[in-house]
mmCIF file of C-alpha atoms in Angstrom:
data_model
loop_
_atom_site.group_PDB
_atom_site.id
_atom_site.type_symbol
_atom_site.label_atom_id
_atom_site.label_comp_id
_atom_site.label_asym_id
_atom_site.label_seq_id
_atom_site.Cartn_x
_atom_site.Cartn_y
_atom_site.Cartn_z
ATOM 1 C CA MET V 1 -72.823 -40.506 28.945
ATOM 2 C CA MET V 2 -69.208 -40.233 30.255
ATOM 3 C CA THR V 3 -68.407 -43.050 32.694
ATOM 4 C CA ARG V 4 -65.125 -41.407 33.660
ATOM 5 C CA ARG V 5 -62.869 -38.685 32.439
ATOM 6 C CA LEU V 6 -59.313 -38.302 31.911
ATOM 7 C CA GLN V 7 -58.646 -34.793 32.963
ATOM 8 C CA LEU V 8 -55.511 -33.218 31.397
ATOM 9 C CA GLY V 9 -54.775 -29.596 30.665
ATOM 10 C CA PHE V 10 -53.607 -28.876 27.186
ATOM 11 C CA ILE V 11 -53.070 -25.402 25.199
ATOM 12 C CA ALA V 12 -55.407 -25.340 22.257
ATOM 13 C CA SER V 13 -53.642 -24.243 19.542
ATOM 14 C CA VAL V 14 -53.299 -24.505 15.578
ATOM 15 C CA LEU V 15 -50.596 -27.368 14.824
ATOM 16 C CA PHE V 16 -48.817 -26.816 11.677
ATOM 17 C CA TRP V 17 -47.846 -30.129 10.261
ATOM 18 C CA VAL V 18 -44.768 -31.073 8.313
ATOM 19 C CA SER V 19 -44.458 -34.048 5.990
ATOM 20 C CA ALA V 20 -41.979 -35.664 8.168
ATOM 21 C CA GLN V 21 -43.082 -36.189 11.657
ATOM 22 C CA PRO V 22 -40.225 -36.025 13.949
ATOM 23 C CA PRO V 23 -38.835 -39.047 15.911
ATOM 24 C CA LEU V 24 -40.511 -39.780 19.535
ATOM 25 C CA ALA V 25 -37.806 -39.442 22.206
ATOM 26 C CA ALA V 26 -37.369 -41.578 25.435
ATOM 27 C CA GLN V 27 -39.031 -39.976 28.454
ATOM 28 C CA GLN V 28 -42.102 -38.812 26.207
ATOM 29 C CA ILE V 29 -45.494 -40.181 26.950
ATOM 30 C CA VAL V 30 -48.158 -40.951 24.120
ATOM 31 C CA ILE V 31 -51.740 -40.839 25.415
ATOM 32 C CA ARG V 32 -53.814 -42.549 22.524
ATOM 33 C CA GLY V 33 -57.410 -43.876 22.383
ATOM 34 C CA GLY V 34 -60.508 -42.324 23.867
ATOM 35 C CA GLN V 35 -62.105 -38.932 22.821
ATOM 36 C CA ILE V 36 -60.832 -35.443 23.036
ATOM 37 C CA PHE V 37 -63.214 -32.609 23.741
ATOM 38 C CA ASP V 38 -62.548 -29.933 21.403
ATOM 39 C CA ALA V 39 -63.480 -26.797 22.869
ATOM 40 C CA VAL V 40 -63.281 -24.543 19.839
ATOM 41 C CA ARG V 41 -65.322 -26.601 17.762
ATOM 42 C CA ASP V 42 -67.590 -27.712 20.729
ATOM 43 C CA ARG V 43 -67.562 -31.596 19.908
ATOM 44 C CA THR V 44 -65.695 -34.490 20.663
ATOM 45 C CA VAL V 45 -63.220 -36.337 18.153
ATOM 46 C CA ALA V 46 -61.354 -39.588 18.438
ATOM 47 C CA ASN V 47 -57.953 -39.166 19.876
ATOM 48 C CA SER V 48 -55.134 -40.544 17.722
ATOM 49 C CA GLY V 49 -52.447 -39.548 20.002
ATOM 50 C CA ILE V 50 -51.324 -36.797 22.402
ATOM 51 C CA VAL V 51 -47.616 -36.408 22.978
ATOM 52 C CA VAL V 52 -46.588 -35.238 26.473
ATOM 53 C CA GLN V 53 -42.846 -34.072 27.010
ATOM 54 C CA SER V 54 -41.757 -32.128 30.271
ATOM 55 C CA GLY V 55 -45.061 -31.329 31.306
ATOM 56 C CA LYS V 56 -46.205 -29.767 27.859
ATOM 57 C CA PHE V 57 -48.062 -31.025 24.813
ATOM 58 C CA PRO V 58 -45.900 -30.747 21.701
ATOM 59 C CA GLU V 59 -48.375 -32.625 19.565
ATOM 60 C CA VAL V 60 -52.205 -33.052 20.000
ATOM 61 C CA ASP V 61 -53.974 -35.371 17.291
ATOM 62 C CA ALA V 62 -50.295 -36.711 16.523
ATOM 63 C CA ARG V 63 -50.009 -38.958 13.299
ATOM 64 C CA LEU V 64 -48.320 -41.996 15.018
ATOM 65 C CA GLU V 65 -48.265 -44.359 11.980
ATOM 66 C CA GLY V 66 -44.747 -45.596 11.189
ATOM 67 C CA ARG V 67 -43.070 -43.881 14.127
ATOM 68 C CA ASP V 68 -40.979 -45.669 16.696
ATOM 69 C CA LEU V 69 -42.724 -46.088 20.083
ATOM 70 C CA ARG V 70 -40.430 -48.571 21.630
ATOM 71 C CA GLU V 71 -38.811 -46.269 23.906
ATOM 72 C CA VAL V 72 -42.040 -44.174 24.697
ATOM 73 C CA GLU V 73 -44.556 -44.664 27.755
ATOM 74 C CA ILE V 74 -47.846 -45.413 26.188
ATOM 75 C CA VAL V 75 -51.177 -44.581 28.024
ATOM 76 C CA GLU V 76 -54.014 -46.524 26.376
ATOM 77 C CA LEU V 77 -57.568 -45.092 26.765
ATOM 78 C CA SER V 78 -60.885 -46.993 26.357
ATOM 79 C CA ASP V 79 -63.647 -45.505 24.261
ATOM 80 C CA ASP V 80 -65.413 -44.111 27.015
ATOM 81 C CA ASP V 81 -62.317 -42.090 28.242
ATOM 82 C CA TYR V 82 -62.341 -38.380 27.711
ATOM 83 C CA VAL V 83 -59.734 -35.907 27.649
ATOM 84 C CA ILE V 84 -60.840 -32.395 28.325
ATOM 85 C CA PRO V 85 -58.859 -29.163 28.244
ATOM 86 C CA GLY V 86 -57.676 -27.821 31.753
ATOM 87 C CA LEU V 87 -59.838 -25.339 33.494
ATOM 88 C CA PHE V 88 -58.607 -22.055 34.577
ATOM 89 C CA ASP V 89 -60.005 -20.931 38.028
ATOM 90 C CA LEU V 90 -59.620 -17.047 38.096
ATOM 91 C CA HIS V 91 -61.174 -16.664 41.550
ATOM 92 C CA ALA V 92 -59.404 -19.530 43.243
ATOM 93 C CA HIS V 93 -59.198 -18.946 47.025
ATOM 94 C CA TYR V 94 -56.755 -21.019 48.850
ATOM 95 C CA ALA V 95 -57.338 -19.244 52.016
ATOM 96 C CA MET V 96 -59.452 -21.080 54.807
ATOM 97 C CA ASP V 97 -60.067 -21.240 58.353
ATOM 98 C CA LEU V 98 -60.062 -24.586 59.616
ATOM 99 C CA PHE V 99 -59.526 -24.191 63.464
ATOM 100 C CA GLY V 100 -61.195 -20.909 64.284
ATOM 101 C CA GLU V 101 -57.825 -19.226 64.343
ATOM 102 C CA GLY V 102 -57.937 -16.937 61.294
ATOM 103 C CA ARG V 103 -57.533 -17.771 57.430
ATOM 104 C CA VAL V 104 -54.413 -19.323 56.137
ATOM 105 C CA ASP V 105 -53.701 -20.401 52.743
ATOM 106 C CA GLU V 106 -53.982 -24.227 52.583
ATOM 107 C CA ARG V 107 -51.312 -25.471 50.426
ATOM 108 C CA GLU V 108 -51.415 -29.489 50.942
ATOM 109 C CA GLY V 109 -54.941 -30.460 50.217
ATOM 110 C CA TYR V 110 -56.166 -27.775 47.857
ATOM 111 C CA PRO V 111 -53.728 -28.270 45.073
ATOM 112 C CA THR V 112 -54.750 -31.825 44.762
ATOM 113 C CA LEU V 113 -58.334 -30.929 44.794
ATOM 114 C CA PHE V 114 -58.022 -28.366 42.053
ATOM 115 C CA LEU V 115 -56.337 -30.944 39.991
ATOM 116 C CA ALA V 116 -59.043 -33.834 40.631
ATOM 117 C CA ASN V 117 -61.658 -31.247 39.391
ATOM 118 C CA GLY V 118 -59.984 -30.605 36.188
ATOM 119 C CA VAL V 119 -58.570 -27.251 37.270
ATOM 120 C CA THR V 120 -55.043 -26.972 35.932
ATOM 121 C CA SER V 121 -54.373 -23.021 36.440
ATOM 122 C CA THR V 122 -55.392 -20.916 39.267
ATOM 123 C CA PHE V 123 -55.332 -17.200 40.241
ATOM 124 C CA PRO V 124 -55.872 -17.050 44.092
ATOM 125 C CA GLY V 125 -57.170 -13.304 43.855
ATOM 126 C CA GLY V 126 -55.477 -12.488 47.094
ATOM 127 C CA GLU V 127 -53.095 -14.349 49.345
ATOM 128 C CA VAL V 128 -53.031 -14.522 53.068
ATOM 129 C CA ASP V 129 -49.563 -15.928 53.062
ATOM 130 C CA PRO V 130 -48.004 -14.527 49.864
ATOM 131 C CA GLU V 131 -44.608 -15.922 50.484
ATOM 132 C CA GLU V 132 -45.634 -19.502 51.329
ATOM 133 C CA MET V 133 -47.919 -19.061 48.111
ATOM 134 C CA ARG V 134 -44.887 -18.076 45.797
ATOM 135 C CA ASP V 135 -42.839 -21.026 47.402
ATOM 136 C CA LEU V 136 -45.731 -23.347 46.452
ATOM 137 C CA ARG V 137 -45.995 -21.899 42.890
ATOM 138 C CA MET V 138 -42.084 -22.606 42.657
ATOM 139 C CA ARG V 139 -42.089 -26.049 44.073
ATOM 140 C CA ILE V 140 -45.059 -26.983 41.578
ATOM 141 C CA ASP V 141 -43.170 -25.548 38.782
ATOM 142 C CA ARG V 142 -40.043 -27.821 39.719
ATOM 143 C CA GLY V 143 -41.965 -30.743 39.829
ATOM 144 C CA GLU V 144 -41.404 -30.978 43.742
ATOM 145 C CA ALA V 145 -45.410 -30.640 44.562
ATOM 146 C CA ILE V 146 -48.376 -31.654 43.066
ATOM 147 C CA GLY V 147 -50.805 -28.925 41.968
ATOM 148 C CA PRO V 148 -52.134 -26.655 39.304
ATOM 149 C CA ARG V 149 -50.235 -23.723 37.822
ATOM 150 C CA ILE V 150 -50.283 -20.870 40.251
ATOM 151 C CA PHE V 151 -50.387 -17.247 38.782
ATOM 152 C CA ASN V 152 -49.637 -15.772 42.149
ATOM 153 C CA SER V 153 -51.552 -12.365 43.158
ATOM 154 C CA GLY V 154 -49.457 -11.317 46.258
ATOM 155 C CA PRO V 155 -50.993 -10.124 49.175
ATOM 156 C CA TYR V 156 -54.289 -8.482 49.467
ATOM 157 C CA PHE V 157 -54.275 -4.598 48.971
ATOM 158 C CA GLY V 158 -56.888 -3.109 51.444
ATOM 159 C CA SER V 159 -58.345 -3.765 54.807
ATOM 160 C CA TRP V 160 -59.082 -7.372 54.077
ATOM 161 C CA ARG V 161 -54.967 -7.854 54.633
ATOM 162 C CA VAL V 162 -54.077 -8.573 58.179
ATOM 163 C CA GLY V 163 -52.109 -5.610 59.470
ATOM 164 C CA TRP V 164 -53.199 -3.403 56.822
ATOM 165 C CA ASN V 165 -52.165 0.190 57.267
ATOM 166 C CA PRO V 166 -54.965 2.642 56.328
ATOM 167 C CA ASP V 167 -52.460 5.468 56.209
ATOM 168 C CA THR V 168 -50.226 3.595 53.685
ATOM 169 C CA SER V 169 -48.804 6.265 51.457
ATOM 170 C CA THR V 170 -48.787 6.160 47.547
ATOM 171 C CA GLN V 171 -45.096 5.715 47.640
ATOM 172 C CA GLN V 172 -45.554 2.535 49.780
ATOM 173 C CA ILE V 173 -47.913 1.093 47.639
ATOM 174 C CA PHE V 174 -45.554 1.727 44.586
ATOM 175 C CA SER V 175 -42.644 0.127 46.491
ATOM 176 C CA GLU V 176 -44.876 -3.019 47.355
ATOM 177 C CA VAL V 177 -46.064 -3.347 43.959
ATOM 178 C CA ASP V 178 -42.361 -3.219 42.663
ATOM 179 C CA HIS V 179 -41.453 -5.877 45.223
ATOM 180 C CA TRP V 180 -44.095 -8.338 44.198
ATOM 181 C CA VAL V 181 -43.719 -7.980 40.472
ATOM 182 C CA GLU V 182 -40.146 -8.940 40.994
ATOM 183 C CA GLN V 183 -41.326 -12.164 42.626
ATOM 184 C CA GLY V 184 -43.247 -12.875 39.781
ATOM 185 C CA VAL V 185 -46.892 -11.557 40.354
ATOM 186 C CA ARG V 186 -48.439 -10.240 37.247
ATOM 187 C CA ALA V 187 -52.025 -9.613 38.736
ATOM 188 C CA PHE V 188 -53.085 -7.926 42.083
ATOM 189 C CA LYS V 189 -56.295 -8.088 43.936
ATOM 190 C CA ALA V 190 -57.943 -5.404 46.111
ATOM 191 C CA LYS V 191 -60.358 -5.888 49.047
ATOM 192 C CA GLY V 192 -61.340 -3.207 51.468
ATOM 193 C CA ILE V 193 -59.411 -0.624 49.471
ATOM 194 C CA THR V 194 -59.968 3.393 49.348
ATOM 195 C CA ALA V 195 -59.982 5.130 46.082
ATOM 196 C CA GLU V 196 -56.628 6.644 46.902
ATOM 197 C CA HIS V 197 -54.916 3.350 47.394
ATOM 198 C CA LEU V 198 -56.665 1.738 44.627
ATOM 199 C CA ARG V 199 -55.733 4.470 41.992
ATOM 200 C CA ALA V 200 -52.156 4.209 43.136
ATOM 201 C CA LEU V 201 -52.276 0.223 43.049
ATOM 202 C CA ILE V 202 -53.643 0.333 39.211
ATOM 203 C CA GLU V 203 -51.137 3.122 38.201
ATOM 204 C CA ARG V 204 -47.990 1.241 39.475
ATOM 205 C CA ALA V 205 -49.260 -2.328 38.450
ATOM 206 C CA HIS V 206 -49.976 -1.012 34.769
ATOM 207 C CA LEU V 207 -46.598 0.554 34.744
ATOM 208 C CA HIS V 208 -45.194 -3.220 34.972
ATOM 209 C CA GLY V 209 -47.909 -4.612 32.541
ATOM 210 C CA ALA V 210 -49.635 -6.065 35.523
ATOM 211 C CA THR V 211 -53.448 -6.107 36.268
ATOM 212 C CA VAL V 212 -55.726 -5.444 39.029
ATOM 213 C CA THR V 213 -59.086 -6.845 39.938
ATOM 214 C CA GLY V 214 -60.927 -6.241 43.199
ATOM 215 C CA HIS V 215 -63.663 -7.115 45.628
ATOM 216 C CA LEU V 216 -65.212 -3.678 45.773
ATOM 217 C CA GLY V 217 -68.385 -1.958 47.492
ATOM 218 C CA SER V 218 -70.966 0.498 46.994
ATOM 219 C CA GLY V 219 -69.076 3.640 48.084
ATOM 220 C CA PHE V 220 -70.362 3.046 51.674
ATOM 221 C CA ARG V 221 -67.776 4.008 54.480
ATOM 222 C CA GLY V 222 -64.684 4.704 52.072
ATOM 223 C CA SER V 223 -65.448 1.873 49.971
ATOM 224 C CA VAL V 224 -64.918 2.104 46.065
ATOM 225 C CA ASN V 225 -68.028 1.842 43.779
ATOM 226 C CA PRO V 226 -66.939 -0.419 40.813
ATOM 227 C CA ARG V 227 -68.138 2.187 38.385
ATOM 228 C CA ASP V 228 -65.425 4.548 39.834
ATOM 229 C CA ALA V 229 -62.753 1.704 39.583
ATOM 230 C CA ILE V 230 -63.635 1.205 36.148
ATOM 231 C CA LEU V 231 -63.143 4.811 35.363
ATOM 232 C CA MET V 232 -59.757 4.582 37.140
ATOM 233 C CA GLY V 233 -58.695 1.765 34.691
ATOM 234 C CA ILE V 234 -59.236 -1.498 36.805
ATOM 235 C CA ASP V 235 -59.115 -4.535 34.660
ATOM 236 C CA ARG V 236 -61.445 -6.845 36.169
ATOM 237 C CA VAL V 237 -64.095 -6.697 39.131
ATOM 238 C CA GLU V 238 -64.717 -9.813 41.265
ATOM 239 C CA HIS V 239 -67.794 -8.160 43.235
ATOM 240 C CA PHE V 240 -70.010 -6.143 42.935
ATOM 241 C CA LEU V 241 -72.124 -4.685 40.016
ATOM 242 C CA GLY V 242 -71.799 -1.179 41.322
ATOM 243 C CA GLY V 243 -72.953 2.095 39.623
ATOM 244 C CA ASP V 244 -76.415 3.754 40.996
ATOM 245 C CA ALA V 245 -77.768 0.367 41.472
ATOM 246 C CA MET V 246 -75.426 0.329 44.666
ATOM 247 C CA VAL V 247 -76.300 3.502 46.597
ATOM 248 C CA PRO V 248 -73.194 4.624 48.930
ATOM 249 C CA THR V 249 -75.668 5.103 51.959
ATOM 250 C CA ARG V 250 -75.623 1.245 52.869
ATOM 251 C CA PRO V 251 -73.468 -1.736 52.085
ATOM 252 C CA ALA V 252 -73.406 -3.207 48.868
ATOM 253 C CA TYR V 253 -74.548 -6.428 50.117
ATOM 254 C CA GLN V 254 -77.893 -4.906 51.404
ATOM 255 C CA SER V 255 -78.430 -3.186 47.789
ATOM 256 C CA LEU V 256 -77.655 -6.749 46.108
ATOM 257 C CA VAL V 257 -80.662 -8.568 47.500
ATOM 258 C CA GLU V 258 -82.975 -5.864 46.201
ATOM 259 C CA LEU V 259 -81.402 -5.331 42.855
ATOM 260 C CA ASP V 260 -83.752 -5.064 39.892
ATOM 261 C CA PRO V 261 -82.125 -6.239 36.708
ATOM 262 C CA GLY V 262 -84.838 -4.430 34.684
ATOM 263 C CA ALA V 263 -84.103 -1.243 36.309
ATOM 264 C CA GLU V 264 -82.473 1.848 34.543
ATOM 265 C CA GLU V 265 -79.481 1.707 36.945
ATOM 266 C CA PHE V 266 -78.868 -1.796 36.166
ATOM 267 C CA ASP V 267 -78.590 -1.281 32.500
ATOM 268 C CA SER V 268 -76.269 1.916 32.962
ATOM 269 C CA ILE V 269 -73.678 0.067 35.077
ATOM 270 C CA ALA V 270 -73.954 -3.162 32.699
ATOM 271 C CA ALA V 271 -73.220 -0.973 29.800
ATOM 272 C CA LEU V 272 -70.298 0.496 31.467
ATOM 273 C CA PHE V 273 -69.013 -3.193 32.219
ATOM 274 C CA ILE V 274 -69.468 -4.060 28.716
#
């Protein structure tokens, strides 16, 4: 039973060793002792040493014998300390309504809470304040703020965005995508979007090598059924299952509560997702 966990994010990779290990430099940190959870082999192994430098892990399971550690900061773990791979939250909403005045992206407490729960990378999946979220990402990247890596999504595309114009043209969507790609966005989120606008968003995002995900509907009142979005080329779907299991005569939420996983309609849309 783990009594406590030291949660660190590291990239699981194959380390190619050479016979002569490089000397450890000042300002490096070595974490030794405790256990490492190996997510590839699904087991824990004794930690011989993890080398940390500039926020990265050049060595995991490092061979420290015979190496000069006098200028290196050492973190000693006990046997019941565990190092686990950092988690990636792909649906990490920062937006919340604290005072009944509308949602804003919470940029002070949330970043720390993500880290405290082992989440070291986040995709916000639609940002209420995209400029402020971009600034947060940059401050975290520069070491000026504490928080997980942020893979900005830019603003919502669709009626979920405050001030969204339902008459937005295809060219305007193209221009917006171009702008946010220049700001570092590599994935976009649609919510409350029409088929015409989603098609334009997917086309332009893919032109830049970016992806699109969506909170979609059943086809009711101009919403987009995930089946149609998949055929358009959408990369991910956050909600809902879609297909004929979600009839276009009512909202998707109403169909969801009556969904039968054994129905033919369920099998059909599940196969399309796969």
